[in-house]
Amino acid sequence: AQTVTQSQPEMSVQEAETVTLSCTYDTSESNYYLFWYKQPPSRQMILVIRQEAYKQQNATENRFSVNFQKAAKSFSLKISDSQLGDTAMYFCAFSPANTGNQFYFGTGTSLTVIP
Amino acid sequence: EADIYQTPRYLVIGTGKKITLECSQTMGHDKMYWYQQDPGMELHLIHYSYGVNSTEKGDLSSESTVSRIRTEHFPLTLESARPSHTSQYLCASSESRGRALGLSYEQYFGPGTRLTVT
């Protein structure tokens, strides 16, 4: 069974500072994909960043980067230079390859950026 | 911004009513999904479809039903709404062309329908 764990229900960060959101997962699959999604209050869920498990290099998208530790089954999200618009729920998601694109989501971390 | 739409955005309805939540996407995605999400909580998959005339139940048991007669349209129906159905319902879609190559594409989400059953 695949599980995704986000152990930080709520976090806060000062504007312009850096914050790291944690995510761990459990799987016996060798080929899979990992995602971070952002869900702002009362707004649409959007993809922040994705990582292919077969790639050793950590994915980066502007101020967002991940620390992917495959052996430890860890996939944390780092947000640099936090902005007020980063306030949102963040969901970590796991999708095994070759299984029809089934997604498994964590319980989410509510991030508040403080001005 | 992904081209996936849900209507209505908000719905308040009485117990026992039949309702249909609409979901449409213009991206030509084969795969579509329905999730149930309580406020600030995780997403639970309730239905999914891999193509026209293909529907499956998800991990979370649901009294709702779905249909997939057209690629772009994936409505969810509750025959008799109850207060326990009060929740947010999110529709999503994704590509499937990469499946043979072992690829996995991200899901695109609609804005959601917030349902309240009184």
PDB file of C-alpha atoms in Angstrom:
ATOM      1  CA  ALA A   1       0.000   0.000   0.000  1.00  0.00           C
ATOM      2  CA  GLN A   2       1.136   3.499  -0.758  1.00  0.00           C
ATOM      3  CA  THR A   3       0.969   6.133   1.962  1.00  0.00           C
ATOM      4  CA  VAL A   4       1.985   9.769   2.100  1.00  0.00           C
ATOM      5  CA  THR A   5       2.649  11.481   5.438  1.00  0.00           C
ATOM      6  CA  GLN A   6       2.855  15.190   6.131  1.00  0.00           C
ATOM      7  CA  SER A   7       3.703  15.573   9.790  1.00  0.00           C
ATOM      8  CA  GLN A   8       3.293  19.349  10.007  1.00  0.00           C
ATOM      9  CA  PRO A   9      -0.399  20.300  10.025  1.00  0.00           C
ATOM     10  CA  GLU A  10       0.370  24.029  10.332  1.00  0.00           C
ATOM     11  CA  MET A  11       3.399  26.205   9.760  1.00  0.00           C
ATOM     12  CA  SER A  12       4.142  29.895   9.599  1.00  0.00           C
ATOM     13  CA  VAL A  13       6.999  31.927   8.181  1.00  0.00           C
ATOM     14  CA  GLN A  14       7.929  35.589   8.071  1.00  0.00           C
ATOM     15  CA  GLU A  15       7.715  37.260   4.710  1.00  0.00           C
ATOM     16  CA  ALA A  16      11.012  37.001   2.777  1.00  0.00           C
ATOM     17  CA  GLU A  17      12.218  34.125   4.937  1.00  0.00           C
ATOM     18  CA  THR A  18      12.694  30.473   3.938  1.00  0.00           C
ATOM     19  CA  VAL A  19      10.496  27.596   5.045  1.00  0.00           C
ATOM     20  CA  THR A  20      10.668  23.836   4.513  1.00  0.00           C
ATOM     21  CA  LEU A  21       7.624  21.567   4.420  1.00  0.00           C
ATOM     22  CA  SER A  22       8.159  17.881   5.121  1.00  0.00           C
ATOM     23  CA  CYS A  23       6.743  14.855   3.330  1.00  0.00           C
ATOM     24  CA  THR A  24       7.522  11.169   3.628  1.00  0.00           C
ATOM     25  CA  TYR A  25       6.013   8.310   1.696  1.00  0.00           C
ATOM     26  CA  ASP A  26       5.968   4.559   1.793  1.00  0.00           C
ATOM     27  CA  THR A  27       6.004   2.378  -1.296  1.00  0.00           C
ATOM     28  CA  SER A  28       7.508  -0.757  -2.740  1.00  0.00           C
ATOM     29  CA  GLU A  29       7.468   0.714  -6.227  1.00  0.00           C
ATOM     30  CA  SER A  30      10.792   1.566  -7.835  1.00  0.00           C
ATOM     31  CA  ASN A  31       9.502   3.994 -10.456  1.00  0.00           C
ATOM     32  CA  TYR A  32       7.196   6.782  -9.383  1.00  0.00           C
ATOM     33  CA  TYR A  33       6.555  10.502  -9.352  1.00  0.00           C
ATOM     34  CA  LEU A  34       6.202  12.988  -6.543  1.00  0.00           C
ATOM     35  CA  PHE A  35       4.342  16.283  -6.562  1.00  0.00           C
ATOM     36  CA  TRP A  36       3.672  19.284  -4.401  1.00  0.00           C
ATOM     37  CA  TYR A  37       0.331  20.992  -4.897  1.00  0.00           C
ATOM     38  CA  LYS A  38      -0.768  24.360  -3.514  1.00  0.00           C
ATOM     39  CA  GLN A  39      -4.371  25.173  -2.578  1.00  0.00           C
ATOM     40  CA  PRO A  40      -4.865  28.854  -1.665  1.00  0.00           C
ATOM     41  CA  PRO A  41      -7.906  29.728   0.466  1.00  0.00           C
ATOM     42  CA  SER A  42     -11.073  29.290  -1.623  1.00  0.00           C
ATOM     43  CA  ARG A  43      -9.030  28.918  -4.776  1.00  0.00           C
ATOM     44  CA  GLN A  44      -8.076  26.215  -7.229  1.00  0.00           C
ATOM     45  CA  MET A  45      -5.442  23.593  -6.465  1.00  0.00           C
ATOM     46  CA  ILE A  46      -2.396  24.044  -8.660  1.00  0.00           C
ATOM     47  CA  LEU A  47       0.817  22.130  -9.214  1.00  0.00           C
ATOM     48  CA  VAL A  48       3.906  23.678  -7.624  1.00  0.00           C
ATOM     49  CA  ILE A  49       6.617  21.212  -8.564  1.00  0.00           C
ATOM     50  CA  ARG A  50       7.136  17.598  -9.616  1.00  0.00           C
ATOM     51  CA  GLN A  51      10.000  15.122  -9.260  1.00  0.00           C
ATOM     52  CA  GLU A  52      10.683  11.913 -11.156  1.00  0.00           C
ATOM     53  CA  ALA A  53      12.058   9.219  -8.850  1.00  0.00           C
ATOM     54  CA  TYR A  54      14.622   8.073 -11.410  1.00  0.00           C
ATOM     55  CA  LYS A  55      16.216  11.533 -11.475  1.00  0.00           C
ATOM     56  CA  GLN A  56      18.794  12.214  -8.790  1.00  0.00           C
ATOM     57  CA  GLN A  57      18.810  15.941  -9.374  1.00  0.00           C
ATOM     58  CA  ASN A  58      16.351  17.839  -7.202  1.00  0.00           C
ATOM     59  CA  ALA A  59      13.643  19.740  -9.071  1.00  0.00           C
ATOM     60  CA  THR A  60      13.543  23.539  -8.889  1.00  0.00           C
ATOM     61  CA  GLU A  61      10.883  26.033  -9.966  1.00  0.00           C
ATOM     62  CA  ASN A  62      11.854  29.635  -9.248  1.00  0.00           C
ATOM     63  CA  ARG A  63      11.549  30.077  -5.451  1.00  0.00           C
ATOM     64  CA  PHE A  64      10.414  26.478  -4.936  1.00  0.00           C
ATOM     65  CA  SER A  65      12.799  23.549  -4.669  1.00  0.00           C
ATOM     66  CA  VAL A  66      12.664  20.033  -3.319  1.00  0.00           C
ATOM     67  CA  ASN A  67      15.010  17.850  -1.337  1.00  0.00           C
ATOM     68  CA  PHE A  68      14.372  14.351  -2.635  1.00  0.00           C
ATOM     69  CA  GLN A  69      15.953  11.561  -0.607  1.00  0.00           C
ATOM     70  CA  LYS A  70      14.920   8.323  -2.296  1.00  0.00           C
ATOM     71  CA  ALA A  71      16.490   5.934   0.194  1.00  0.00           C
ATOM     72  CA  ALA A  72      14.831   7.744   3.076  1.00  0.00           C
ATOM     73  CA  LYS A  73      11.573   8.144   1.088  1.00  0.00           C
ATOM     74  CA  SER A  74      11.547  11.806   1.883  1.00  0.00           C
ATOM     75  CA  PHE A  75      10.381  14.676  -0.343  1.00  0.00           C
ATOM     76  CA  SER A  76      10.495  18.081   1.328  1.00  0.00           C
ATOM     77  CA  LEU A  77       9.555  21.404  -0.254  1.00  0.00           C
ATOM     78  CA  LYS A  78      11.625  24.522   0.340  1.00  0.00           C
ATOM     79  CA  ILE A  79      10.109  27.922  -0.305  1.00  0.00           C
ATOM     80  CA  SER A  80      12.639  30.731  -0.478  1.00  0.00           C
ATOM     81  CA  ASP A  81      11.874  34.437  -0.124  1.00  0.00           C
ATOM     82  CA  SER A  82       8.354  33.666   1.105  1.00  0.00           C
ATOM     83  CA  GLN A  83       5.613  35.939  -0.189  1.00  0.00           C
ATOM     84  CA  LEU A  84       2.131  36.661   1.155  1.00  0.00           C
ATOM     85  CA  GLY A  85       0.686  34.865  -1.852  1.00  0.00           C
ATOM     86  CA  ASP A  86       2.354  31.658  -0.695  1.00  0.00           C
ATOM     87  CA  THR A  87      -0.211  31.386   2.107  1.00  0.00           C
ATOM     88  CA  ALA A  88      -2.074  28.171   1.285  1.00  0.00           C
ATOM     89  CA  MET A  89      -2.554  24.495   2.021  1.00  0.00           C
ATOM     90  CA  TYR A  90       0.263  22.439   0.534  1.00  0.00           C
ATOM     91  CA  PHE A  91      -0.311  18.821  -0.396  1.00  0.00           C
ATOM     92  CA  CYS A  92       2.364  16.267  -1.126  1.00  0.00           C
ATOM     93  CA  ALA A  93       1.314  13.597  -3.645  1.00  0.00           C
ATOM     94  CA  PHE A  94       2.731  10.319  -4.894  1.00  0.00           C
ATOM     95  CA  SER A  95       1.944   8.533  -8.154  1.00  0.00           C
ATOM     96  CA  PRO A  96       3.396   5.165  -9.133  1.00  0.00           C
ATOM     97  CA  ALA A  97       4.324   4.798 -12.774  1.00  0.00           C
ATOM     98  CA  ASN A  98       2.539   2.194 -14.878  1.00  0.00           C
ATOM     99  CA  THR A  99      -0.480   2.060 -12.600  1.00  0.00           C
ATOM    100  CA  GLY A 100      -2.867   4.274 -14.476  1.00  0.00           C
ATOM    101  CA  ASN A 101      -1.916   7.542 -12.884  1.00  0.00           C
ATOM    102  CA  GLN A 102      -3.377   6.809  -9.458  1.00  0.00           C
ATOM    103  CA  PHE A 103      -2.537   9.583  -7.006  1.00  0.00           C
ATOM    104  CA  TYR A 104      -2.047   9.393  -3.246  1.00  0.00           C
ATOM    105  CA  PHE A 105      -2.208  12.622  -1.258  1.00  0.00           C
ATOM    106  CA  GLY A 106      -0.932  13.584   2.164  1.00  0.00           C
ATOM    107  CA  THR A 107      -3.113  15.328   4.739  1.00  0.00           C
ATOM    108  CA  GLY A 108      -1.686  18.729   3.889  1.00  0.00           C
ATOM    109  CA  THR A 109       0.268  21.487   5.633  1.00  0.00           C
ATOM    110  CA  SER A 110      -1.363  24.847   6.175  1.00  0.00           C
ATOM    111  CA  LEU A 111       1.273  27.533   5.598  1.00  0.00           C
ATOM    112  CA  THR A 112       0.772  31.127   6.697  1.00  0.00           C
ATOM    113  CA  VAL A 113       3.162  33.846   5.565  1.00  0.00           C
ATOM    114  CA  ILE A 114       3.292  36.635   8.130  1.00  0.00           C
ATOM    115  CA  PRO A 115       3.900  40.179   6.900  1.00  0.00           C
TER     116      PRO A 115
ATOM    117  CA  GLU B   1      -4.418  28.019 -15.673  1.00  0.00           C
ATOM    118  CA  ALA B   2      -5.869  24.566 -16.406  1.00  0.00           C
ATOM    119  CA  ASP B   3      -9.038  24.392 -18.490  1.00  0.00           C
ATOM    120  CA  ILE B   4     -11.199  22.356 -16.174  1.00  0.00           C
ATOM    121  CA  TYR B   5     -14.522  23.676 -14.989  1.00  0.00           C
ATOM    122  CA  GLN B   6     -16.947  22.763 -12.269  1.00  0.00           C
ATOM    123  CA  THR B   7     -20.480  23.963 -11.714  1.00  0.00           C
ATOM    124  CA  PRO B   8     -22.006  25.006  -9.480  1.00  0.00           C
ATOM    125  CA  ARG B   9     -19.278  26.472  -7.284  1.00  0.00           C
ATOM    126  CA  TYR B  10     -21.549  26.555  -4.250  1.00  0.00           C
ATOM    127  CA  LEU B  11     -24.747  24.618  -3.611  1.00  0.00           C
ATOM    128  CA  VAL B  12     -27.057  24.498  -0.598  1.00  0.00           C
ATOM    129  CA  ILE B  13     -29.761  21.889  -0.895  1.00  0.00           C
ATOM    130  CA  GLY B  14     -32.266  20.083   1.293  1.00  0.00           C
ATOM    131  CA  THR B  15     -32.115  16.466   2.361  1.00  0.00           C
ATOM    132  CA  GLY B  16     -33.492  13.973  -0.131  1.00  0.00           C
ATOM    133  CA  LYS B  17     -32.907  16.052  -3.243  1.00  0.00           C
ATOM    134  CA  LYS B  18     -31.179  14.666  -6.303  1.00  0.00           C
ATOM    135  CA  ILE B  19     -28.187  16.693  -7.459  1.00  0.00           C
ATOM    136  CA  THR B  20     -25.636  16.537 -10.237  1.00  0.00           C
ATOM    137  CA  LEU B  21     -22.243  18.195  -9.990  1.00  0.00           C
ATOM    138  CA  GLU B  22     -20.823  19.065 -13.359  1.00  0.00           C
ATOM    139  CA  CYS B  23     -17.202  18.769 -14.460  1.00  0.00           C
ATOM    140  CA  SER B  24     -15.820  19.513 -17.905  1.00  0.00           C
ATOM    141  CA  GLN B  25     -12.325  19.796 -19.309  1.00  0.00           C
ATOM    142  CA  THR B  26     -11.153  21.100 -22.672  1.00  0.00           C
ATOM    143  CA  MET B  27      -7.677  19.571 -22.631  1.00  0.00           C
ATOM    144  CA  GLY B  28      -8.627  16.250 -24.242  1.00  0.00           C
ATOM    145  CA  HIS B  29      -7.504  14.291 -21.176  1.00  0.00           C
ATOM    146  CA  ASP B  30      -8.536  10.647 -21.067  1.00  0.00           C
ATOM    147  CA  LYS B  31      -8.427  10.367 -17.295  1.00  0.00           C
ATOM    148  CA  MET B  32     -10.762  12.143 -14.919  1.00  0.00           C
ATOM    149  CA  TYR B  33     -11.244  11.947 -11.169  1.00  0.00           C
ATOM    150  CA  TRP B  34     -13.582  13.018  -8.399  1.00  0.00           C
ATOM    151  CA  TYR B  35     -12.232  13.745  -4.924  1.00  0.00           C
ATOM    152  CA  GLN B  36     -14.048  14.589  -1.714  1.00  0.00           C
ATOM    153  CA  GLN B  37     -12.312  17.056   0.588  1.00  0.00           C
ATOM    154  CA  ASP B  38     -13.465  18.362   3.949  1.00  0.00           C
ATOM    155  CA  PRO B  39     -12.163  21.887   4.719  1.00  0.00           C
ATOM    156  CA  GLY B  40      -8.436  21.879   5.353  1.00  0.00           C
ATOM    157  CA  MET B  41      -8.277  18.131   5.116  1.00  0.00           C
ATOM    158  CA  GLU B  42      -6.827  15.536   2.771  1.00  0.00           C
ATOM    159  CA  LEU B  43      -8.340  14.509  -0.525  1.00  0.00           C
ATOM    160  CA  HIS B  44     -10.214  11.225  -0.832  1.00  0.00           C
ATOM    161  CA  LEU B  45     -10.678   9.640  -4.261  1.00  0.00           C
ATOM    162  CA  ILE B  46     -14.309   8.635  -4.771  1.00  0.00           C
ATOM    163  CA  HIS B  47     -14.503   7.943  -8.525  1.00  0.00           C
ATOM    164  CA  TYR B  48     -12.238   7.860 -11.556  1.00  0.00           C
ATOM    165  CA  SER B  49     -12.433   7.194 -15.258  1.00  0.00           C
ATOM    166  CA  TYR B  50      -9.788   6.213 -17.780  1.00  0.00           C
ATOM    167  CA  GLY B  51     -11.912   7.007 -20.791  1.00  0.00           C
ATOM    168  CA  VAL B  52     -15.363   7.033 -22.308  1.00  0.00           C
ATOM    169  CA  ASN B  53     -17.679   4.392 -20.804  1.00  0.00           C
ATOM    170  CA  SER B  54     -15.042   3.551 -18.179  1.00  0.00           C
ATOM    171  CA  THR B  55     -15.733   4.365 -14.522  1.00  0.00           C
ATOM    172  CA  GLU B  56     -14.388   2.943 -11.275  1.00  0.00           C
ATOM    173  CA  LYS B  57     -14.959   3.546  -7.582  1.00  0.00           C
ATOM    174  CA  GLY B  58     -12.146   5.040  -5.589  1.00  0.00           C
ATOM    175  CA  ASP B  59     -10.749   4.362  -2.155  1.00  0.00           C
ATOM    176  CA  LEU B  60     -13.483   6.185  -0.257  1.00  0.00           C
ATOM    177  CA  SER B  61     -16.899   4.620  -0.315  1.00  0.00           C
ATOM    178  CA  SER B  62     -19.435   7.018  -1.734  1.00  0.00           C
ATOM    179  CA  GLU B  63     -23.149   6.919  -2.396  1.00  0.00           C
ATOM    180  CA  SER B  64     -22.638   8.975  -5.524  1.00  0.00           C
ATOM    181  CA  THR B  65     -22.503   7.718  -9.104  1.00  0.00           C
ATOM    182  CA  VAL B  66     -20.662   8.989 -12.175  1.00  0.00           C
ATOM    183  CA  SER B  67     -20.886   8.646 -15.929  1.00  0.00           C
ATOM    184  CA  ARG B  68     -18.463   9.241 -18.779  1.00  0.00           C
ATOM    185  CA  ILE B  69     -20.324   9.439 -22.057  1.00  0.00           C
ATOM    186  CA  ARG B  70     -18.048  12.090 -23.539  1.00  0.00           C
ATOM    187  CA  THR B  71     -14.328  12.541 -23.049  1.00  0.00           C
ATOM    188  CA  GLU B  72     -14.681  16.074 -21.791  1.00  0.00           C
ATOM    189  CA  HIS B  73     -17.561  15.544 -19.378  1.00  0.00           C
ATOM    190  CA  PHE B  74     -17.601  13.649 -16.046  1.00  0.00           C
ATOM    191  CA  PRO B  75     -20.680  14.469 -13.944  1.00  0.00           C
ATOM    192  CA  LEU B  76     -21.235  13.191 -10.425  1.00  0.00           C
ATOM    193  CA  THR B  77     -24.758  12.476  -9.183  1.00  0.00           C
ATOM    194  CA  LEU B  78     -26.229  12.071  -5.707  1.00  0.00           C
ATOM    195  CA  GLU B  79     -29.670  10.461  -5.953  1.00  0.00           C
ATOM    196  CA  SER B  80     -30.723  11.496  -2.449  1.00  0.00           C
ATOM    197  CA  ALA B  81     -28.579  14.069  -0.699  1.00  0.00           C
ATOM    198  CA  ARG B  82     -27.969  13.766   3.044  1.00  0.00           C
ATOM    199  CA  PRO B  83     -26.200  16.053   5.555  1.00  0.00           C
ATOM    200  CA  SER B  84     -23.289  13.577   5.615  1.00  0.00           C
ATOM    201  CA  HIS B  85     -22.662  14.512   1.969  1.00  0.00           C
ATOM    202  CA  THR B  86     -21.750  18.060   2.995  1.00  0.00           C
ATOM    203  CA  SER B  87     -18.211  18.561   1.708  1.00  0.00           C
ATOM    204  CA  GLN B  88     -16.134  20.017  -1.088  1.00  0.00           C
ATOM    205  CA  TYR B  89     -15.969  18.003  -4.292  1.00  0.00           C
ATOM    206  CA  LEU B  90     -12.952  18.419  -6.555  1.00  0.00           C
ATOM    207  CA  CYS B  91     -12.755  17.221 -10.138  1.00  0.00           C
ATOM    208  CA  ALA B  92      -9.403  16.570 -11.804  1.00  0.00           C
ATOM    209  CA  SER B  93      -8.066  15.307 -15.121  1.00  0.00           C
ATOM    210  CA  SER B  94      -4.759  14.091 -16.513  1.00  0.00           C
ATOM    211  CA  GLU B  95      -3.146  12.802 -19.673  1.00  0.00           C
ATOM    212  CA  SER B  96      -2.597   9.133 -20.298  1.00  0.00           C
ATOM    213  CA  ARG B  97      -0.424   9.020 -23.416  1.00  0.00           C
ATOM    214  CA  GLY B  98       2.696   8.501 -21.384  1.00  0.00           C
ATOM    215  CA  ARG B  99       1.461   5.418 -19.618  1.00  0.00           C
ATOM    216  CA  ALA B 100       3.195   2.954 -21.956  1.00  0.00           C
ATOM    217  CA  LEU B 101       6.444   4.756 -21.336  1.00  0.00           C
ATOM    218  CA  GLY B 102       6.015   4.566 -17.580  1.00  0.00           C
ATOM    219  CA  LEU B 103       5.322   8.246 -17.370  1.00  0.00           C
ATOM    220  CA  SER B 104       2.979   9.886 -14.958  1.00  0.00           C
ATOM    221  CA  TYR B 105       1.397  13.205 -15.650  1.00  0.00           C
ATOM    222  CA  GLU B 106       0.172  15.637 -13.070  1.00  0.00           C
ATOM    223  CA  GLN B 107      -3.503  16.062 -12.390  1.00  0.00           C
ATOM    224  CA  TYR B 108      -5.187  19.360 -13.147  1.00  0.00           C
ATOM    225  CA  PHE B 109      -7.893  20.385 -10.732  1.00  0.00           C
ATOM    226  CA  GLY B 110     -11.121  22.277 -11.133  1.00  0.00           C
ATOM    227  CA  PRO B 111     -12.162  25.038  -8.697  1.00  0.00           C
ATOM    228  CA  GLY B 112     -14.377  22.675  -6.705  1.00  0.00           C
ATOM    229  CA  THR B 113     -18.017  22.575  -5.679  1.00  0.00           C
ATOM    230  CA  ARG B 114     -18.796  23.298  -2.060  1.00  0.00           C
ATOM    231  CA  LEU B 115     -21.939  21.335  -1.199  1.00  0.00           C
ATOM    232  CA  THR B 116     -24.047  21.878   1.899  1.00  0.00           C
ATOM    233  CA  VAL B 117     -26.984  19.585   2.592  1.00  0.00           C
ATOM    234  CA  THR B 118     -29.403  20.875   5.189  1.00  0.00           C
TER     235      THR B 118
END
